[in-house]
Amino acid sequence: MSYIVDASVAVKWVVPEVLSDQAERLLTTDAELLAPELLLTEVANALWAKTRRRELTVRESSRALALLMESGLVLRPSAPLLARALDIAHRLNHPVYDCIYLALAEREHAILVSADRRLLECAARGSIRARVLDLRALKS
């Protein structure tokens, strides 16, 4: 089995947050964990924002990014997903950067795991082929 994880999940692997226990549980499964390369940019931006809000130091932010890079997450190129992501974005009226995760889930026949309620709600009501799972549904 394969799971696609988005930035809302990956950031919880490297910074203690609500649902970090559930996110870390994914790391202990035998499932292959995949993400588009875009995830690195999104997580780095989240870490920068946490540093700006003084929730993390610059050193902690850098260490968190290094931990993510060492997590074993398999990254897939984002560019080949853009055309399908744009189509999904138009259909769901949702930003392309989130729809890249849905496009990857479709292509890999995998389940997208996310803590992003808006993305989960859009995917659930849209007519797309990607399967999604709310991180909250994973027991800690």
PDB file of C-alpha atoms in Angstrom:
ATOM      1  CA  MET A   1       0.000   0.000   0.000  1.00  0.00           C
ATOM      2  CA  SER A   2       1.125   3.548  -0.700  1.00  0.00           C
ATOM      3  CA  TYR A   3       0.148   6.806   0.939  1.00  0.00           C
ATOM      4  CA  ILE A   4       0.621  10.288  -0.429  1.00  0.00           C
ATOM      5  CA  VAL A   5       1.262  12.775   2.369  1.00  0.00           C
ATOM      6  CA  ASP A   6       0.871  16.507   2.096  1.00  0.00           C
ATOM      7  CA  ALA A   7       2.689  19.289   3.925  1.00  0.00           C
ATOM      8  CA  SER A   8       0.046  19.399   6.670  1.00  0.00           C
ATOM      9  CA  VAL A   9       1.144  15.875   7.639  1.00  0.00           C
ATOM     10  CA  ALA A  10       4.882  16.151   6.985  1.00  0.00           C
ATOM     11  CA  VAL A  11       5.341  19.246   9.129  1.00  0.00           C
ATOM     12  CA  LYS A  12       3.892  17.282  12.058  1.00  0.00           C
ATOM     13  CA  TRP A  13       6.726  14.752  11.698  1.00  0.00           C
ATOM     14  CA  VAL A  14       9.333  17.387  12.449  1.00  0.00           C
ATOM     15  CA  VAL A  15       7.550  19.904  14.712  1.00  0.00           C
ATOM     16  CA  PRO A  16       5.321  18.954  17.654  1.00  0.00           C
ATOM     17  CA  GLU A  17       1.750  19.926  16.781  1.00  0.00           C
ATOM     18  CA  VAL A  18      -1.767  18.686  17.320  1.00  0.00           C
ATOM     19  CA  LEU A  19      -2.010  15.328  15.508  1.00  0.00           C
ATOM     20  CA  SER A  20       1.771  14.777  15.475  1.00  0.00           C
ATOM     21  CA  ASP A  21       1.227  11.347  17.067  1.00  0.00           C
ATOM     22  CA  GLN A  22      -1.077  10.315  14.229  1.00  0.00           C
ATOM     23  CA  ALA A  23       1.335  11.682  11.627  1.00  0.00           C
ATOM     24  CA  GLU A  24       4.273   9.833  13.179  1.00  0.00           C
ATOM     25  CA  ARG A  25       2.238   6.624  13.087  1.00  0.00           C
ATOM     26  CA  LEU A  26       2.473   6.721   9.295  1.00  0.00           C
ATOM     27  CA  LEU A  27       6.260   6.566   9.587  1.00  0.00           C
ATOM     28  CA  THR A  28       6.020   3.247  11.430  1.00  0.00           C
ATOM     29  CA  THR A  29       3.844   1.495   8.857  1.00  0.00           C
ATOM     30  CA  ASP A  30       5.123  -0.720   6.076  1.00  0.00           C
ATOM     31  CA  ALA A  31       3.408   1.523   3.543  1.00  0.00           C
ATOM     32  CA  GLU A  32       5.425   3.454   0.999  1.00  0.00           C
ATOM     33  CA  LEU A  33       5.145   7.185   1.718  1.00  0.00           C
ATOM     34  CA  LEU A  34       5.179   9.457  -1.317  1.00  0.00           C
ATOM     35  CA  ALA A  35       4.859  13.170  -1.974  1.00  0.00           C
ATOM     36  CA  PRO A  36       5.404  15.612  -4.798  1.00  0.00           C
ATOM     37  CA  GLU A  37       8.634  17.608  -4.568  1.00  0.00           C
ATOM     38  CA  LEU A  38       6.455  20.652  -3.898  1.00  0.00           C
ATOM     39  CA  LEU A  39       6.062  19.352  -0.348  1.00  0.00           C
ATOM     40  CA  LEU A  40       9.605  20.440   0.533  1.00  0.00           C
ATOM     41  CA  THR A  41       8.864  24.040  -0.423  1.00  0.00           C
ATOM     42  CA  GLU A  42       5.585  24.031   1.481  1.00  0.00           C
ATOM     43  CA  VAL A  43       7.143  22.580   4.634  1.00  0.00           C
ATOM     44  CA  ALA A  44      10.105  24.969   4.438  1.00  0.00           C
ATOM     45  CA  ASN A  45       7.640  27.848   4.170  1.00  0.00           C
ATOM     46  CA  ALA A  46       5.685  26.571   7.189  1.00  0.00           C
ATOM     47  CA  LEU A  47       8.935  26.344   9.168  1.00  0.00           C
ATOM     48  CA  TRP A  48       9.856  29.887   8.134  1.00  0.00           C
ATOM     49  CA  ALA A  49       6.419  31.096   9.274  1.00  0.00           C
ATOM     50  CA  LYS A  50       6.834  29.350  12.635  1.00  0.00           C
ATOM     51  CA  THR A  51      10.239  31.005  13.015  1.00  0.00           C
ATOM     52  CA  ARG A  52       8.764  34.379  12.136  1.00  0.00           C
ATOM     53  CA  ARG A  53       6.066  33.883  14.810  1.00  0.00           C
ATOM     54  CA  ARG A  54       8.846  32.883  17.237  1.00  0.00           C
ATOM     55  CA  GLU A  55       7.482  29.374  17.664  1.00  0.00           C
ATOM     56  CA  LEU A  56      10.849  28.008  16.463  1.00  0.00           C
ATOM     57  CA  THR A  57      14.390  29.328  16.385  1.00  0.00           C
ATOM     58  CA  VAL A  58      16.265  29.505  13.109  1.00  0.00           C
ATOM     59  CA  ARG A  59      18.359  26.540  14.244  1.00  0.00           C
ATOM     60  CA  GLU A  60      15.254  24.489  15.148  1.00  0.00           C
ATOM     61  CA  SER A  61      13.707  25.323  11.800  1.00  0.00           C
ATOM     62  CA  SER A  62      16.825  24.204   9.930  1.00  0.00           C
ATOM     63  CA  ARG A  63      17.016  21.004  11.961  1.00  0.00           C
ATOM     64  CA  ALA A  64      13.346  20.252  11.286  1.00  0.00           C
ATOM     65  CA  LEU A  65      13.919  20.564   7.545  1.00  0.00           C
ATOM     66  CA  ALA A  66      16.962  18.280   7.788  1.00  0.00           C
ATOM     67  CA  LEU A  67      14.863  15.697   9.657  1.00  0.00           C
ATOM     68  CA  LEU A  68      12.263  15.775   6.917  1.00  0.00           C
ATOM     69  CA  MET A  69      14.946  15.233   4.289  1.00  0.00           C
ATOM     70  CA  GLU A  70      16.084  12.141   6.238  1.00  0.00           C
ATOM     71  CA  SER A  71      12.565  10.751   6.775  1.00  0.00           C
ATOM     72  CA  GLY A  72      12.598   8.276   3.900  1.00  0.00           C
ATOM     73  CA  LEU A  73       9.746  10.050   2.145  1.00  0.00           C
ATOM     74  CA  VAL A  74       9.861   9.253  -1.577  1.00  0.00           C
ATOM     75  CA  LEU A  75       9.575  12.425  -3.634  1.00  0.00           C
ATOM     76  CA  ARG A  76       8.091  12.556  -7.114  1.00  0.00           C
ATOM     77  CA  PRO A  77       8.603  15.419  -9.595  1.00  0.00           C
ATOM     78  CA  SER A  78       5.781  17.963  -9.475  1.00  0.00           C
ATOM     79  CA  ALA A  79       5.997  19.201 -13.081  1.00  0.00           C
ATOM     80  CA  PRO A  80       4.439  16.093 -14.690  1.00  0.00           C
ATOM     81  CA  LEU A  81       1.456  16.480 -12.345  1.00  0.00           C
ATOM     82  CA  LEU A  82       0.663  20.098 -13.191  1.00  0.00           C
ATOM     83  CA  ALA A  83      -1.747  19.590 -16.103  1.00  0.00           C
ATOM     84  CA  ARG A  84      -3.908  17.155 -14.131  1.00  0.00           C
ATOM     85  CA  ALA A  85      -3.614  19.319 -10.994  1.00  0.00           C
ATOM     86  CA  LEU A  86      -4.854  22.337 -12.946  1.00  0.00           C
ATOM     87  CA  ASP A  87      -7.815  20.320 -14.235  1.00  0.00           C
ATOM     88  CA  ILE A  88      -8.653  19.187 -10.701  1.00  0.00           C
ATOM     89  CA  ALA A  89      -8.258  22.758  -9.400  1.00  0.00           C
ATOM     90  CA  HIS A  90     -10.792  24.020 -11.937  1.00  0.00           C
ATOM     91  CA  ARG A  91     -13.225  21.226 -11.082  1.00  0.00           C
ATOM     92  CA  LEU A  92     -12.922  21.676  -7.313  1.00  0.00           C
ATOM     93  CA  ASN A  93     -12.351  25.445  -7.274  1.00  0.00           C
ATOM     94  CA  HIS A  94      -9.309  24.780  -5.098  1.00  0.00           C
ATOM     95  CA  PRO A  95      -5.655  25.929  -5.370  1.00  0.00           C
ATOM     96  CA  VAL A  96      -3.388  24.059  -7.781  1.00  0.00           C
ATOM     97  CA  TYR A  97      -0.657  23.511  -5.188  1.00  0.00           C
ATOM     98  CA  ASP A  98      -3.033  21.340  -3.130  1.00  0.00           C
ATOM     99  CA  CYS A  99      -4.396  19.605  -6.217  1.00  0.00           C
ATOM    100  CA  ILE A 100      -0.883  18.397  -7.095  1.00  0.00           C
ATOM    101  CA  TYR A 101      -1.222  15.991  -4.152  1.00  0.00           C
ATOM    102  CA  LEU A 102      -4.565  14.762  -5.498  1.00  0.00           C
ATOM    103  CA  ALA A 103      -3.083  14.297  -8.973  1.00  0.00           C
ATOM    104  CA  LEU A 104      -0.242  12.231  -7.501  1.00  0.00           C
ATOM    105  CA  ALA A 105      -2.706  10.129  -5.501  1.00  0.00           C
ATOM    106  CA  GLU A 106      -4.632   9.422  -8.702  1.00  0.00           C
ATOM    107  CA  ARG A 107      -1.528   8.561 -10.688  1.00  0.00           C
ATOM    108  CA  GLU A 108      -0.082   6.272  -8.014  1.00  0.00           C
ATOM    109  CA  HIS A 109      -3.457   4.700  -7.089  1.00  0.00           C
ATOM    110  CA  ALA A 110      -2.621   5.694  -3.524  1.00  0.00           C
ATOM    111  CA  ILE A 111      -4.478   7.301  -0.645  1.00  0.00           C
ATOM    112  CA  LEU A 112      -3.790  10.958   0.128  1.00  0.00           C
ATOM    113  CA  VAL A 113      -3.453  11.538   3.878  1.00  0.00           C
ATOM    114  CA  SER A 114      -3.992  15.139   4.953  1.00  0.00           C
ATOM    115  CA  ALA A 115      -4.857  17.241   7.983  1.00  0.00           C
ATOM    116  CA  ASP A 116      -6.081  20.057   5.716  1.00  0.00           C
ATOM    117  CA  ARG A 117      -9.837  20.131   6.280  1.00  0.00           C
ATOM    118  CA  ARG A 118     -10.536  22.370   3.304  1.00  0.00           C
ATOM    119  CA  LEU A 119      -8.673  20.072   0.923  1.00  0.00           C
ATOM    120  CA  LEU A 120     -10.363  16.990   2.372  1.00  0.00           C
ATOM    121  CA  GLU A 121     -13.814  18.573   2.054  1.00  0.00           C
ATOM    122  CA  CYS A 122     -13.195  19.665  -1.547  1.00  0.00           C
ATOM    123  CA  ALA A 123     -11.918  16.234  -2.524  1.00  0.00           C
ATOM    124  CA  ALA A 124     -14.859  14.491  -0.853  1.00  0.00           C
ATOM    125  CA  ARG A 125     -17.490  16.507  -2.687  1.00  0.00           C
ATOM    126  CA  GLY A 126     -15.686  16.604  -6.026  1.00  0.00           C
ATOM    127  CA  SER A 127     -15.844  14.022  -8.762  1.00  0.00           C
ATOM    128  CA  ILE A 128     -12.204  12.984  -8.803  1.00  0.00           C
ATOM    129  CA  ARG A 129     -10.588   9.582  -8.701  1.00  0.00           C
ATOM    130  CA  ALA A 130      -8.243  10.243  -5.778  1.00  0.00           C
ATOM    131  CA  ARG A 131      -8.955   8.612  -2.431  1.00  0.00           C
ATOM    132  CA  VAL A 132      -8.345  10.741   0.663  1.00  0.00           C
ATOM    133  CA  LEU A 133      -7.977  10.031   4.366  1.00  0.00           C
ATOM    134  CA  ASP A 134      -8.247  12.552   7.175  1.00  0.00           C
ATOM    135  CA  LEU A 135      -5.193  12.307   9.442  1.00  0.00           C
ATOM    136  CA  ARG A 136      -7.605  12.619  12.382  1.00  0.00           C
ATOM    137  CA  ALA A 137      -8.981   9.178  11.458  1.00  0.00           C
ATOM    138  CA  LEU A 138      -5.660   7.521  12.322  1.00  0.00           C
ATOM    139  CA  LYS A 139      -5.597   6.396  15.929  1.00  0.00           C
ATOM    140  CA  SER A 140      -2.607   7.546  17.981  1.00  0.00           C
TER     141      SER A 140
END
